[in-house]
C-alpha cells in the first residue's frame, strides 16, 4: 500500500481548506425551502386519517386510507426518481406539485361528499402516487453537487455530514408534521390540514423545483439525459442489501409507534404515546447530526453494525418494560441507534448509486422506509388488537433484527465485493 508524501499530504490539506462549503455552493435559501417543502408529506398520512375519522366516523377506513397513501408512494416513488434522473428534477417536481395539491383537495371533497369507500381509497392512493419526493431528491442534488463541485479530499466528510443533516431534517419534520395537523384540525376544522398541505405543496415544492440547484444534473448524464450505467446495476446485491436494511428501519418506526400507542392505551393515556415517542425522536435526530464528527477510521460498515446493534439491544428491553418510565429508558437507548443507522444506510446508498441514477436510488431508499412503516404499522395494529400489547411489542425487536442482519450481510459484501463505480468518491 502506497502512502502520500508529506508534500502530497500538504496539498490535500490545502485543497480541503480552500474548498467552498456545501452551504456556500447550494445557498442558505435552498436548505430553508427544502426543509419546508418536506412538511406536506409529513402531514399527509395523519391528515388523511383525521379527515376520514372525523367525516366518516370509521377508524378502520381511516387506517386503510393511510395505508393507501403509503402504498401509492411505494409504488410510484422509485419511478418518479427515475423520471427525475432522466428528464431533470425541475420538470418532474413542477408537475407533481400541481398534481399532488389537486389530489389533496380532491380527496377532501370526496370524503365529505359521501362517496363510496373505494373512491376514498383510490383518491388516497393518488395522494401517495403524486407525492413529491423532496427528501430523496434533495439528497440526490446535494450528492451531485458534492461530486461535481467539491475536491475529492473533502467529499467523504461532506457527504457524511450532508446525510446526517438530511436524516435529522426528516425526523424533525415527521415530529412537527403531525403536531401541525393537530393544531390546524383543532383550531379550524378537520379538513384544514389537508388544504394547508396542498398550499404548502404548490408554493414550497414549486419553489424547490424552480431553485437553481434543480439544474445540477450529474456530469455523468449525456446531453439527452441518458445514464451510462445499466438499469440492472440498481439490483446489485450491494445496493439491495441497503434497501433491505432501510426497510427494517421503516418497519421499526411503524411497529414501535403502533405498539407504543397500544402500551399507553392499556394505561388509559393513548394520547401520551406521541410524547414518549418524541424521546426517541429527539435523541435520534441529535445523534444523527453527530455522525458527521465520527472519525474516518470508524468505517461505514462498522457504524451500521454498531448502531443497529444498539437499536436491537434497546428493543430487547421491550420484553421487560412494564412502566412508562422504563419505556422511556428503552426508547432513549433505541434513539441512540436508530438515527446513525439511518444516516449510514443513506451514505451507503450515495456511495453505491450507479452513475447518473442517484435520484432513483434515493427514492428507492425513501420508499423502503415508507413501505416498512406502513407494513409495520398495519401488522402491529392487527397483532395488538388480536393478541395484545405484549405480542405487539415483539415486532420492533424483529424489525431491529432485520436492520442488524442486513448490516451483517453488508459487512461481508463490503469486505469481499469489488467496489462499484459511484457518483462520488466511495465513502465505504
Coordinates of C-alpha atoms in Angstrom, one line a residue:
X1 CA 0.0 0.0 0.0
X2 CA 1.4 3.4 -1.0
X3 CA 1.4 6.4 1.2
X4 CA 1.2 10.0 0.2
X5 CA 4.4 12.0 0.5
X6 CA 4.5 14.9 3.0
X7 CA 4.1 17.4 0.1
X8 CA 1.1 15.5 -1.2
X9 CA -0.5 15.4 2.2
X10 CA 0.1 19.2 2.5
X11 CA -1.6 19.7 -0.9
X12 CA -4.6 17.7 0.2
X13 CA -4.9 19.7 3.4
X14 CA -4.7 23.0 1.4
X15 CA -7.3 21.7 -1.1
X16 CA -9.7 20.8 1.8
X17 CA -9.1 24.2 3.5
X18 CA -9.7 26.2 0.3
X19 CA -12.7 24.2 -0.8
X20 CA -16.1 26.0 -0.8
X21 CA -18.6 24.7 1.7
X22 CA -21.8 23.0 0.6
X23 CA -23.7 25.7 2.3
X24 CA -22.0 28.3 0.0
X25 CA -22.5 26.2 -3.1
X26 CA -26.2 25.5 -2.5
X27 CA -27.1 28.7 -0.6
X28 CA -29.0 29.1 2.7
X29 CA -32.4 29.7 0.9
X30 CA -32.0 26.2 -0.6
X31 CA -31.9 24.5 2.8
X32 CA -34.9 26.6 4.1
X33 CA -37.0 25.8 1.1
X34 CA -36.1 22.1 1.1
X35 CA -37.0 21.9 4.8
X36 CA -40.5 23.4 4.5
X37 CA -41.2 21.5 1.3
X38 CA -40.9 18.3 3.2
X39 CA -43.7 19.3 5.6
X40 CA -46.7 18.4 3.4
X41 CA -45.5 14.8 3.1
X42 CA -45.3 14.5 6.9
X43 CA -48.8 15.9 7.2
X44 CA -50.5 13.7 4.6
X45 CA -50.8 10.4 6.4
X46 CA -52.0 11.8 9.7
X47 CA -54.2 14.4 7.9
X48 CA -55.9 11.7 5.8
X49 CA -56.6 9.7 8.9
X50 CA -58.0 12.8 10.8
X51 CA -60.4 13.7 7.9
X52 CA -61.7 10.2 7.4
X53 CA -62.3 9.5 11.1
X54 CA -64.0 12.9 11.5
X55 CA -66.2 12.8 8.4
X56 CA -67.0 9.1 8.2
X57 CA -66.6 8.0 11.9
X58 CA -64.6 4.9 10.9
X59 CA -61.2 4.3 12.4
X60 CA -60.9 1.2 10.2
X61 CA -61.4 3.1 7.0
X62 CA -59.1 5.8 8.3
X63 CA -56.3 3.2 8.8
X64 CA -56.9 1.8 5.3
X65 CA -56.7 5.2 3.7
X66 CA -53.5 6.0 5.5
X67 CA -52.1 2.7 4.2
X68 CA -53.3 3.6 0.7
X69 CA -51.2 6.8 0.8
X70 CA -48.2 4.8 1.7
X71 CA -48.8 2.2 -1.0
X72 CA -49.1 4.9 -3.6
X73 CA -45.8 6.4 -2.6
X74 CA -44.1 3.0 -2.5
X75 CA -45.4 2.0 -6.0
X76 CA -44.5 5.3 -7.7
X77 CA -41.7 6.8 -5.7
X78 CA -38.8 5.0 -7.5
X79 CA -40.4 5.7 -10.8
X80 CA -40.6 9.4 -10.0
X81 CA -36.9 9.2 -9.1
X82 CA -36.0 7.5 -12.3
X83 CA -38.0 10.2 -14.2
X84 CA -36.1 12.9 -12.4
X85 CA -32.8 11.3 -13.3
X86 CA -33.9 11.1 -17.0
X87 CA -35.8 14.4 -17.5
X88 CA -34.5 16.5 -14.7
X89 CA -36.0 17.3 -11.3
X90 CA -37.5 20.7 -12.3
X91 CA -40.0 19.3 -14.8
X92 CA -41.0 16.3 -12.6
X93 CA -41.4 18.3 -9.4
X94 CA -43.4 21.1 -11.0
X95 CA -45.9 18.5 -12.4
X96 CA -46.0 16.8 -9.0
X97 CA -46.5 20.0 -7.0
X98 CA -49.7 20.8 -9.0
X99 CA -50.9 17.2 -9.2
X100 CA -50.4 16.5 -5.5
X101 CA -52.0 19.8 -4.4
X102 CA -55.0 18.9 -6.6
X103 CA -55.2 15.4 -5.2
X104 CA -55.2 16.6 -1.6
X105 CA -58.2 18.9 -2.3
X106 CA -60.0 16.2 -4.4
X107 CA -59.6 13.7 -1.5
X108 CA -61.1 16.2 0.9
X109 CA -64.1 16.8 -1.4
X110 CA -64.6 13.0 -2.0
X111 CA -64.6 12.3 1.8
X112 CA -67.1 15.0 2.7
X113 CA -69.3 14.3 -0.4
X114 CA -70.1 10.8 1.0
X115 CA -68.5 9.0 -2.0
X116 CA -68.0 5.2 -1.9
X117 CA -65.2 3.9 0.3
X118 CA -63.5 2.5 -2.9
X119 CA -63.3 6.0 -4.3
X120 CA -61.9 7.3 -1.0
X121 CA -59.2 4.7 -1.1
X122 CA -58.4 5.4 -4.7
X123 CA -58.0 9.1 -4.1
X124 CA -55.8 8.4 -1.1
X125 CA -53.6 6.2 -3.3
X126 CA -53.5 9.1 -5.8
X127 CA -52.1 11.4 -3.0
X128 CA -49.3 8.9 -2.3
X129 CA -48.6 8.3 -6.0
X130 CA -48.2 12.0 -6.7
X131 CA -46.3 12.9 -3.5
X132 CA -43.2 14.9 -4.4
X133 CA -40.1 13.1 -3.3
X134 CA -38.5 16.2 -1.8
X135 CA -36.2 14.5 0.7
X136 CA -34.7 11.9 -1.7
X137 CA -34.3 14.5 -4.5
X138 CA -32.6 16.9 -2.1
X139 CA -30.1 14.2 -1.2
X140 CA -29.6 13.5 -4.8
X141 CA -29.0 17.2 -5.6
X142 CA -26.5 17.6 -2.8
X143 CA -24.6 14.4 -3.6
X144 CA -24.3 15.6 -7.2
X145 CA -23.0 19.0 -6.1
X146 CA -20.5 17.4 -3.8
X147 CA -19.3 15.0 -6.5
X148 CA -19.1 17.6 -9.3
X149 CA -18.1 20.8 -7.5
X150 CA -16.0 19.8 -4.4
X151 CA -12.4 18.5 -4.2
X152 CA -12.1 14.8 -3.6
X153 CA -10.2 15.4 -0.4
X154 CA -13.4 16.7 1.3
X155 CA -16.1 14.6 -0.3
X156 CA -16.2 11.8 2.2
X157 CA -16.7 14.0 5.3
X158 CA -19.0 16.4 3.4
X159 CA -21.2 13.6 2.2
X160 CA -21.4 12.1 5.7
X161 CA -22.3 15.5 7.2
X162 CA -24.9 16.0 4.5
X163 CA -26.6 12.6 5.1
X164 CA -26.6 13.4 8.8
X165 CA -28.3 16.7 8.3
X166 CA -30.9 15.3 5.8
X167 CA -31.8 12.5 8.2
X168 CA -32.1 14.9 11.1
X169 CA -34.3 17.2 8.9
X170 CA -36.5 14.3 8.0
X171 CA -37.0 13.3 11.6
X172 CA -37.7 16.8 12.7
X173 CA -40.3 17.2 10.0
X174 CA -42.0 14.0 11.0
X175 CA -42.3 15.2 14.6
X176 CA -43.7 18.6 13.6
X177 CA -45.9 17.4 10.8
X178 CA -48.4 15.6 13.0
X179 CA -48.3 18.4 15.5
X180 CA -49.3 21.0 12.8
X181 CA -52.1 18.7 11.7
X182 CA -53.4 18.6 15.3
X183 CA -53.2 22.4 15.7
X184 CA -55.0 23.1 12.4
X185 CA -57.7 20.4 12.9
X186 CA -58.4 21.7 16.4
X187 CA -58.3 25.4 15.7
X188 CA -60.0 25.4 12.3
X189 CA -61.6 22.2 11.0
X190 CA -60.5 18.5 10.3
X191 CA -60.1 19.4 6.6
X192 CA -57.8 22.3 7.3
X193 CA -54.5 20.2 7.5
X194 CA -55.0 18.8 4.0
X195 CA -55.9 22.1 2.5
X196 CA -52.8 23.6 4.2
X197 CA -50.7 20.8 2.9
X198 CA -52.0 21.5 -0.6
X199 CA -51.0 25.1 -0.3
X200 CA -47.5 24.3 1.1
X201 CA -47.0 21.7 -1.7
X202 CA -47.8 24.1 -4.5
X203 CA -45.8 27.0 -3.0
X204 CA -42.8 25.4 -1.5
X205 CA -42.4 22.3 -3.7
X206 CA -42.8 24.6 -6.6
X207 CA -40.0 26.9 -5.2
X208 CA -37.9 23.8 -4.6
X209 CA -38.4 22.8 -8.3
X210 CA -37.5 26.3 -9.5
X211 CA -34.4 26.7 -7.3
X212 CA -31.2 26.9 -9.5
X213 CA -29.9 23.7 -7.9
X214 CA -32.6 21.8 -9.9
X215 CA -30.3 22.4 -12.9
X216 CA -27.5 20.5 -11.1
X217 CA -27.7 17.4 -13.3
X218 CA -24.9 14.8 -12.8
X219 CA -21.9 15.2 -15.1
X220 CA -22.3 11.5 -15.8
X221 CA -25.6 12.2 -17.8
X222 CA -25.2 12.8 -21.5
X223 CA -26.9 15.7 -23.4
X224 CA -30.0 13.6 -23.9
X225 CA -30.3 12.8 -20.2
X226 CA -29.2 9.2 -20.6
X227 CA -27.1 7.5 -17.9
X228 CA -24.0 5.4 -18.8
X229 CA -25.0 2.8 -16.2
X230 CA -27.4 0.0 -16.9
X231 CA -30.7 -0.4 -15.1
X232 CA -29.5 -3.8 -13.9
X233 CA -27.0 -2.1 -11.7
X234 CA -29.8 -0.9 -9.5
X235 CA -30.4 -4.5 -8.5
X236 CA -26.9 -5.4 -7.4
X237 CA -26.6 -7.2 -4.1
X238 CA -24.6 -4.4 -2.5
X239 CA -27.3 -1.9 -3.2
X240 CA -30.3 -4.2 -2.5
X241 CA -28.9 -5.1 1.0
X242 CA -29.1 -1.3 1.8
X243 CA -32.7 -1.3 0.7
X244 CA -33.4 -4.3 2.9
X245 CA -31.7 -2.6 5.8
X246 CA -33.6 0.6 5.4
X247 CA -36.9 -1.4 5.1
X248 CA -36.1 -2.8 8.5
X249 CA -35.7 0.7 9.9
X250 CA -39.1 1.7 8.4
X251 CA -40.7 -1.4 9.9
X252 CA -39.2 -0.4 13.2
X253 CA -40.8 3.1 13.0
X254 CA -44.2 1.6 12.2
X255 CA -44.2 -1.2 14.7
X256 CA -42.7 0.9 17.5
X257 CA -45.2 3.8 17.3
X258 CA -48.2 1.4 17.0
X259 CA -47.2 -0.9 19.8
X260 CA -46.3 2.1 22.0
X261 CA -49.8 3.5 21.4
X262 CA -51.2 0.2 22.5
X263 CA -48.9 0.2 25.5
X264 CA -50.1 3.6 26.6
X265 CA -53.8 2.8 25.8
X266 CA -53.6 -0.1 28.3
X267 CA -52.7 2.6 30.9
X268 CA -55.5 4.9 29.9
X269 CA -53.4 7.5 28.2
X270 CA -53.0 6.8 24.5
X271 CA -52.6 10.5 23.7
X272 CA -49.3 10.4 25.6
X273 CA -47.8 7.9 23.1
X274 CA -46.5 10.7 20.9
X275 CA -44.7 12.4 23.8
X276 CA -42.9 9.2 24.8
X277 CA -42.1 8.6 21.1
X278 CA -40.5 12.0 21.0
X279 CA -37.9 10.9 23.5
X280 CA -36.6 8.5 20.8
X281 CA -37.1 11.0 18.0
X282 CA -35.1 13.9 19.7
X283 CA -32.2 11.6 20.7
X284 CA -32.2 10.1 17.2
X285 CA -32.0 13.5 15.5
X286 CA -29.2 14.7 17.7
X287 CA -27.1 11.5 17.3
X288 CA -27.8 11.6 13.5
X289 CA -26.2 15.0 13.3
X290 CA -23.3 13.7 15.4
X291 CA -22.4 11.1 12.9
X292 CA -20.6 13.7 10.8
X293 CA -18.0 14.1 13.6
X294 CA -17.1 10.4 13.9
X295 CA -13.5 9.6 12.9
X296 CA -12.9 8.3 9.4
X297 CA -11.3 5.1 10.8
X298 CA -14.8 4.2 12.2
X299 CA -15.9 2.7 8.8
X300 CA -19.4 2.9 7.4
X301 CA -19.8 -0.9 7.6
X302 CA -18.6 -0.8 11.2
X303 CA -21.1 2.0 12.0
X304 CA -24.0 0.1 10.6
X305 CA -23.2 -2.9 12.8
X306 CA -22.5 -0.9 15.9
X307 CA -25.5 1.4 15.8
X308 CA -28.0 -1.2 14.6
X309 CA -26.7 -3.4 17.4
X310 CA -27.6 -0.6 19.9
X311 CA -31.0 -0.4 18.3
X312 CA -31.5 -4.1 18.7
X313 CA -30.3 -4.1 22.3
X314 CA -32.6 -1.3 23.2
X315 CA -35.6 -3.0 21.5
X316 CA -34.9 -6.2 23.5
X317 CA -35.6 -4.2 26.7
X318 CA -39.2 -4.0 25.5
X319 CA -39.5 -7.6 26.8
X320 CA -39.1 -6.3 30.4
X321 CA -40.9 -2.9 30.1
X322 CA -43.9 -2.5 32.5
X323 CA -44.0 1.2 33.3
X324 CA -43.8 4.4 31.2
X325 CA -40.5 5.3 32.9
X326 CA -38.9 2.0 31.7
X327 CA -40.4 2.6 28.3
X328 CA -38.8 6.0 28.1
X329 CA -35.4 4.4 29.0
X330 CA -35.8 1.8 26.3
X331 CA -36.8 4.5 23.8
X332 CA -33.8 6.7 24.7
X333 CA -31.4 3.8 24.1
X334 CA -33.1 2.9 20.8
X335 CA -32.8 6.6 19.8
X336 CA -29.0 6.3 20.1
X337 CA -29.0 3.6 17.4
X338 CA -31.8 4.5 15.0
X339 CA -30.6 7.9 13.7
X340 CA -27.0 7.0 13.0
X341 CA -28.1 3.7 11.4
X342 CA -30.3 5.6 9.0
X343 CA -27.6 8.1 8.2
X344 CA -25.1 5.3 7.5
X345 CA -27.6 3.5 5.2
X346 CA -28.2 6.6 3.2
X347 CA -24.4 7.1 2.9
X348 CA -24.0 3.6 1.5
X349 CA -26.8 4.4 -0.9
X350 CA -25.0 7.5 -2.1
X351 CA -21.7 5.6 -2.4
X352 CA -23.2 2.7 -4.4
X353 CA -25.5 4.7 -6.7
X354 CA -24.8 3.7 -10.3
X355 CA -23.6 6.5 -12.5
X356 CA -26.3 9.0 -13.3
X357 CA -29.0 7.3 -11.1
X358 CA -28.7 8.9 -7.7
X359 CA -32.3 10.2 -7.6
X360 CA -33.5 6.8 -8.4
X361 CA -31.5 5.2 -5.6
X362 CA -32.5 7.8 -3.1
X363 CA -36.2 7.4 -3.9
X364 CA -35.8 3.6 -3.6
X365 CA -34.4 4.1 -0.1
X366 CA -37.2 6.6 0.8
X367 CA -39.8 4.2 -0.5
X368 CA -38.3 1.5 1.6
X369 CA -38.9 3.5 4.7
X370 CA -42.5 4.2 3.7
X371 CA -43.2 0.6 2.8
X372 CA -41.7 -0.6 6.0
X373 CA -43.5 1.9 8.1
X374 CA -46.9 1.2 6.5
X375 CA -46.4 -2.6 6.7
X376 CA -45.2 -2.4 10.3
X377 CA -48.0 -0.2 11.5
X378 CA -50.6 -2.4 9.8
X379 CA -49.2 -5.7 11.3
X380 CA -48.6 -4.2 14.7
X381 CA -52.2 -2.8 14.9
X382 CA -53.7 -6.1 14.0
X383 CA -51.5 -8.0 16.5
X384 CA -52.2 -5.5 19.3
X385 CA -55.9 -5.9 18.7
X386 CA -56.0 -9.6 18.4
X387 CA -53.2 -10.8 20.7
X388 CA -52.5 -7.9 23.0
X389 CA -49.7 -5.3 23.6
X390 CA -47.2 -7.9 24.8
X391 CA -47.2 -9.6 21.4
X392 CA -47.1 -6.3 19.5
X393 CA -44.0 -5.2 21.4
X394 CA -42.2 -8.2 19.9
X395 CA -42.5 -6.7 16.5
X396 CA -40.0 -3.8 16.9
X397 CA -37.4 -6.4 18.0
X398 CA -38.0 -8.3 14.8
X399 CA -37.7 -5.1 12.8
X400 CA -34.5 -4.1 14.5
X401 CA -33.2 -7.6 13.9
X402 CA -33.8 -7.2 10.2
X403 CA -31.8 -4.0 10.2
X404 CA -28.9 -5.6 12.1
X405 CA -28.9 -8.8 10.0
X406 CA -28.7 -6.6 6.9
X407 CA -25.7 -4.9 8.5
X408 CA -24.0 -8.3 9.0
X409 CA -24.6 -9.2 5.3
X410 CA -23.3 -5.8 4.3
X411 CA -20.2 -6.3 6.3
X412 CA -19.4 -9.4 4.3
X413 CA -20.3 -7.8 0.9
X414 CA -18.2 -4.7 1.7
X415 CA -15.2 -6.9 2.5
X416 CA -15.3 -9.2 -0.4
X417 CA -17.1 -7.5 -3.3
X418 CA -15.3 -5.2 -5.7
X419 CA -16.0 -1.5 -5.4
X420 CA -18.7 -0.2 -7.8
X421 CA -18.5 3.0 -9.7
X422 CA -20.3 5.8 -7.9
X423 CA -21.3 9.4 -8.5
X424 CA -18.7 10.4 -5.9
X425 CA -15.6 9.0 -4.2
X426 CA -16.5 5.9 -2.3
X427 CA -17.1 6.5 1.4
X428 CA -17.1 2.8 2.2

